[in-house]
Tab-separated table of C-alpha atoms in Angstrom:
chain	number	residue	atom	x	y	z
A	1	MET	CA	0.004	-0.164	-0.204
A	2	SER	CA	1.408	3.545	-1.207
A	3	GLU	CA	1.780	6.687	0.833
A	4	PRO	CA	-0.480	9.208	0.213
A	5	ASN	CA	1.924	11.761	-0.618
A	6	ALA	CA	4.470	9.506	-2.587
A	7	ALA	CA	3.522	10.707	-5.839
A	8	ALA	CA	4.328	14.083	-4.881
A	9	ARG	CA	7.803	13.543	-3.655
A	10	GLU	CA	10.692	14.715	-5.378
A	11	PRO	CA	13.419	12.230	-6.394
A	12	VAL	CA	16.747	12.641	-3.980
A	13	PHE	CA	18.769	12.990	-7.170
A	14	ASN	CA	16.968	15.289	-9.592
A	15	MET	CA	19.495	14.979	-12.357
A	16	PRO	CA	19.185	12.846	-15.674
A	17	PRO	CA	20.436	9.064	-15.165
A	18	PRO	CA	23.480	9.760	-17.831
A	19	VAL	CA	24.732	12.502	-15.300
A	20	ILE	CA	24.253	9.932	-12.377
A	21	PHE	CA	25.821	7.489	-14.247
A	22	LEU	CA	28.855	9.352	-15.186
A	23	ILE	CA	29.383	10.673	-11.850
A	24	GLY	CA	28.914	7.325	-10.408
A	25	THR	CA	31.713	5.543	-12.904
A	26	LEU	CA	33.765	8.505	-11.944
A	27	VAL	CA	33.252	7.962	-8.429
A	28	ALA	CA	33.819	4.093	-8.587
A	29	ILE	CA	37.083	3.904	-10.589
A	30	TYR	CA	38.901	6.238	-8.118
A	31	VAL	CA	37.635	4.379	-5.259
A	32	GLY	CA	38.822	1.296	-7.108
A	33	GLN	CA	42.254	3.229	-7.803
A	34	ALA	CA	42.694	4.525	-4.548
A	35	TYR	CA	41.760	1.828	-2.094
A	36	ILE	CA	41.637	-1.511	-4.329
A	37	LEU	CA	44.916	-1.322	-6.306
A	38	SER	CA	48.353	-1.356	-5.003
A	39	PRO	CA	51.018	1.482	-5.579
A	40	ARG	CA	52.733	-0.677	-8.179
A	41	SER	CA	49.093	-1.232	-9.893
A	42	GLN	CA	48.284	2.460	-9.417
A	43	ALA	CA	51.449	3.441	-11.152
A	44	ALA	CA	50.830	1.073	-14.165
A	45	MET	CA	47.392	2.461	-14.508
A	46	GLU	CA	48.584	6.016	-14.744
A	47	LEU	CA	51.413	5.119	-17.250
A	48	TRP	CA	48.756	3.055	-19.603
A	49	LEU	CA	45.654	5.145	-19.040
A	50	ALA	CA	46.888	8.790	-18.090
A	51	PHE	CA	47.426	10.928	-21.171
A	52	ASN	CA	51.071	12.120	-21.588
A	53	PRO	CA	52.063	14.151	-24.467
A	54	ALA	CA	55.541	12.704	-24.149
A	55	ARG	CA	54.678	9.913	-26.001
A	56	LEU	CA	53.946	12.182	-29.370
A	57	PHE	CA	57.738	13.621	-28.902
A	58	TYR	CA	59.697	11.486	-27.108
A	59	ALA	CA	57.999	8.008	-27.912
A	60	ASP	CA	61.015	5.813	-27.399
A	61	GLN	CA	61.370	7.095	-23.965
A	62	VAL	CA	58.222	6.138	-22.609
A	63	PRO	CA	57.135	2.505	-22.208
A	64	GLY	CA	54.544	1.798	-24.677
A	65	GLY	CA	55.773	4.049	-27.080
A	66	PHE	CA	53.516	6.369	-29.196
A	67	LEU	CA	50.466	3.486	-29.375
A	68	PRO	CA	48.736	4.446	-25.855
A	69	VAL	CA	48.168	8.038	-27.426
A	70	ILE	CA	45.164	6.676	-29.107
A	71	TRP	CA	43.350	5.344	-26.060
A	72	THR	CA	44.661	7.589	-23.352
A	73	SER	CA	42.981	10.475	-25.145
A	74	VAL	CA	39.934	9.255	-23.835
A	75	THR	CA	40.596	7.349	-20.430
A	76	TYR	CA	42.501	9.911	-18.991
A	77	SER	CA	39.295	11.522	-18.278
A	78	PHE	CA	38.172	8.475	-15.947
A	79	LEU	CA	41.175	9.007	-13.499
A	80	HIS	CA	41.499	11.209	-10.924
A	81	ALA	CA	44.523	12.219	-8.573
A	82	ASN	CA	42.638	12.872	-5.059
A	83	TRP	CA	38.983	13.133	-3.501
A	84	PRO	CA	38.887	16.829	-3.875
A	85	HIS	CA	39.805	16.472	-7.652
A	86	VAL	CA	36.880	14.170	-8.154
A	87	LEU	CA	34.212	15.241	-5.954
A	88	LEU	CA	35.015	19.201	-7.471
A	89	ASN	CA	34.172	17.330	-10.853
A	90	SER	CA	31.580	15.660	-10.200
A	91	ALA	CA	29.744	18.951	-8.547
A	92	TRP	CA	30.845	20.539	-12.015
A	93	LEU	CA	29.344	17.690	-14.052
A	94	ALA	CA	26.218	18.062	-11.831
A	95	ILE	CA	25.574	21.638	-12.565
A	96	PHE	CA	26.329	21.810	-16.061
A	97	GLY	CA	25.698	18.148	-17.447
A	98	THR	CA	22.503	18.521	-16.217
A	99	PRO	CA	20.763	21.013	-18.757
A	100	VAL	CA	23.152	19.396	-21.795
A	101	ALA	CA	21.609	16.034	-20.803
A	102	ARG	CA	17.996	17.105	-20.912
A	103	ARG	CA	18.210	18.816	-23.941
A	104	TYR	CA	20.086	16.492	-25.849
A	105	GLY	CA	19.927	13.204	-24.496
A	106	THR	CA	22.202	10.516	-23.432
A	107	VAL	CA	23.937	9.238	-26.772
A	108	ARG	CA	24.513	13.169	-27.720
A	109	PHE	CA	25.440	14.166	-23.775
A	110	LEU	CA	28.221	11.258	-23.665
A	111	ALA	CA	29.477	11.889	-27.146
A	112	VAL	CA	30.065	15.537	-26.469
A	113	PHE	CA	31.973	14.720	-23.010
A	114	LEU	CA	34.148	12.244	-24.985
A	115	PHE	CA	34.802	14.527	-27.949
A	116	ALA	CA	35.649	17.571	-25.377
A	117	SER	CA	37.963	15.044	-23.623
A	118	ILE	CA	39.764	14.392	-26.743
A	119	ALA	CA	40.417	18.015	-27.859
A	120	ALA	CA	41.273	18.889	-24.117
A	121	ALA	CA	43.861	16.254	-24.119
A	122	TRP	CA	45.297	17.632	-27.681
A	123	GLY	CA	45.230	21.274	-26.541
A	124	PHE	CA	47.124	20.240	-23.384
A	125	ALA	CA	49.728	18.697	-25.700
A	126	LEU	CA	49.737	21.442	-27.987
A	127	VAL	CA	50.424	23.869	-25.206
A	128	GLN	CA	52.944	21.889	-23.307
A	129	PRO	CA	54.330	19.730	-26.163
A	130	PHE	CA	57.618	18.627	-24.437
A	131	GLY	CA	56.171	18.066	-21.021
A	132	TYR	CA	56.419	14.972	-19.182
A	133	ALA	CA	53.373	15.760	-16.775
A	134	ALA	CA	50.508	13.211	-17.462
A	135	LEU	CA	47.256	14.656	-17.662
A	136	VAL	CA	44.134	12.996	-15.843
A	137	GLY	CA	40.691	14.223	-14.635
A	138	ALA	CA	37.172	14.870	-16.399
A	139	SER	CA	37.404	18.683	-16.162
A	140	GLY	CA	38.525	18.761	-20.140
A	141	GLY	CA	35.352	16.752	-21.000
A	142	ILE	CA	33.118	18.600	-18.181
A	143	SER	CA	34.742	22.342	-19.999
A	144	GLY	CA	33.282	21.207	-22.965
A	145	LEU	CA	29.662	20.414	-21.194
A	146	THR	CA	30.167	23.964	-20.080
A	147	GLY	CA	31.133	25.552	-23.222
A	148	LEU	CA	27.764	23.888	-24.480
A	149	ALA	CA	25.495	25.016	-21.836
A	150	VAL	CA	26.460	28.374	-22.209
A	151	ARG	CA	24.964	28.608	-25.561
A	152	PHE	CA	21.316	27.975	-24.396
A	153	ILE	CA	20.991	27.824	-20.442
A	154	PHE	CA	20.718	31.682	-20.479
A	155	GLN	CA	18.543	32.284	-23.672
A	156	PRO	CA	14.902	32.590	-23.647
A	157	ILE	CA	12.336	29.852	-24.009
A	158	VAL	CA	10.841	28.973	-27.438
A	159	TRP	CA	7.151	28.633	-27.604
A	160	VAL	CA	5.158	27.329	-30.540
A	161	ARG	CA	1.270	26.694	-30.840
A	162	HIS	CA	-0.371	23.319	-30.562
A	163	PRO	CA	-1.758	22.283	-34.100
A	164	GLU	CA	-4.795	20.809	-32.399
A	165	THR	CA	-5.689	23.347	-29.590
A	166	ASP	CA	-3.729	26.521	-30.264
A	167	GLU	CA	-2.017	26.680	-26.944
A	168	PRO	CA	1.129	27.758	-26.175
A	169	VAL	CA	3.800	24.843	-26.067
A	170	PRO	CA	7.439	25.215	-24.719
A	171	ILE	CA	9.746	23.415	-26.534
A	172	GLY	CA	13.127	24.207	-25.170
A	173	ARG	CA	15.774	27.082	-24.828
A	174	HIS	CA	16.658	29.238	-28.030
A	175	LEU	CA	20.280	28.097	-28.967
A	176	ALA	CA	22.631	31.266	-29.207
A	177	SER	CA	24.640	32.268	-32.001
A	178	ILE	CA	27.942	33.460	-31.098
A	179	ARG	CA	27.123	37.012	-31.460
A	180	GLU	CA	23.822	36.292	-29.057
A	181	VAL	CA	26.009	34.905	-26.374
A	182	PHE	CA	28.132	37.837	-26.404
A	183	ALA	CA	25.062	40.344	-26.189
A	184	ASN	CA	23.484	38.185	-23.266
A	185	THR	CA	25.013	39.950	-20.114
A	186	ARG	CA	24.995	36.653	-18.190
A	187	ALA	CA	26.071	34.208	-21.145
A	188	ARG	CA	29.025	36.662	-21.869
A	189	THR	CA	30.269	37.042	-18.423
A	190	LEU	CA	30.373	33.583	-17.748
A	191	THR	CA	32.348	32.773	-21.156
A	192	ILE	CA	34.639	35.571	-20.419
A	193	VAL	CA	35.378	35.141	-16.572
A	194	TRP	CA	35.399	31.666	-17.310
A	195	LEU	CA	38.251	31.902	-20.010
A	196	ALA	CA	39.866	34.405	-18.078
A	197	LEU	CA	40.303	32.547	-14.967
A	198	ASN	CA	41.849	29.526	-16.778
A	199	ALA	CA	44.127	31.864	-19.017
A	200	ALA	CA	45.661	33.428	-15.862
A	201	THR	CA	46.567	30.111	-14.498
A	202	PRO	CA	50.280	30.136	-15.578
A	203	ILE	CA	50.818	33.088	-13.590
A	204	LEU	CA	49.092	32.576	-10.270
A	205	PRO	CA	52.670	31.071	-9.031
A	206	LEU	CA	53.985	34.460	-9.580
A	207	LEU	CA	51.824	36.104	-7.838
A	208	THR	CA	50.913	33.982	-5.251
A	209	GLY	CA	54.107	31.843	-4.479
A	210	MET	CA	51.973	28.625	-4.875
A	211	GLN	CA	52.344	26.125	-7.658
A	212	ALA	CA	48.666	25.810	-9.519
A	213	ASP	CA	48.405	21.944	-10.747
A	214	ILE	CA	45.588	22.565	-12.649
A	215	ALA	CA	45.453	21.678	-16.693
A	216	TRP	CA	44.341	25.035	-17.973
A	217	GLN	CA	45.224	24.146	-21.357
A	218	ALA	CA	42.848	21.367	-21.201
A	219	HIS	CA	40.000	23.368	-19.839
A	220	ILE	CA	39.748	25.943	-22.344
A	221	ALA	CA	40.374	23.492	-25.246
A	222	GLY	CA	37.432	21.470	-23.865
A	223	PHE	CA	35.236	24.611	-23.187
A	224	LEU	CA	35.982	25.743	-27.042
A	225	ALA	CA	35.101	22.567	-28.410
A	226	GLY	CA	31.767	22.104	-26.772
A	227	PHE	CA	31.101	25.812	-27.669
A	228	PHE	CA	31.654	25.710	-31.016
A	229	ILE	CA	30.063	22.045	-31.998
A	230	ALA	CA	26.617	23.313	-30.307
A	231	PRO	CA	24.905	23.779	-33.709
A	232	MET	CA	25.714	20.270	-34.992
A	233	LEU	CA	23.951	18.783	-32.180
A	234	GLU	CA	20.506	20.491	-32.662
A	235	PRO	CA	17.564	18.487	-33.634
A	236	ARG	CA	15.715	19.364	-36.751
A	237	ARG	CA	12.446	20.618	-35.629
A	238	SER	CA	9.513	20.041	-38.106
A	239	ALA	CA	6.825	23.240	-38.412
């Protein structure tokens, strides 16, 4: 027998299933990485699954050579350095992944995450081509979701007339052109502040004396990938 108010209750996690699934995957992998694998296995996992730009330029000096670049351009995004790293990315994913998943559905949501992850990895490699630092973390892919979300989350809702009842029906938010993004105060502010903060990351050590271990190159490349791919994801709407 059901409770009287059961139908009116809100779900505990008010997020689309693909967002919950991706967050759960990131957390589960980190739990296994941190608490199940031995230190030696952790090192092997990072060697074979983290993205290392050195493979592009010093392939003969890195175990496995160039070939792992093919899969590590994606697998690095499922690894994290510590709990704050994975939890911050999960919160960021919940905020910006939710509107993208609701608008585009599971397949395109995951496709954008993977596409932006690849773009972020190669952006990281192009800016830091001769470094040996390995790249891990989902922030590049989530940056892509952020860049995509900024194209519509601040835009007005589009209404159409129902063909039978003539009642107004909402069909979603307008996808902004690049000009419209920068004409909208909130969209413009988020875009400029987000890009500026990441671009300023390299000079933080000079200003604060603290080393900022942030892959700002990956964040910017991922954001731009999601920002510019938006029109290709829009479904064609019939009259």
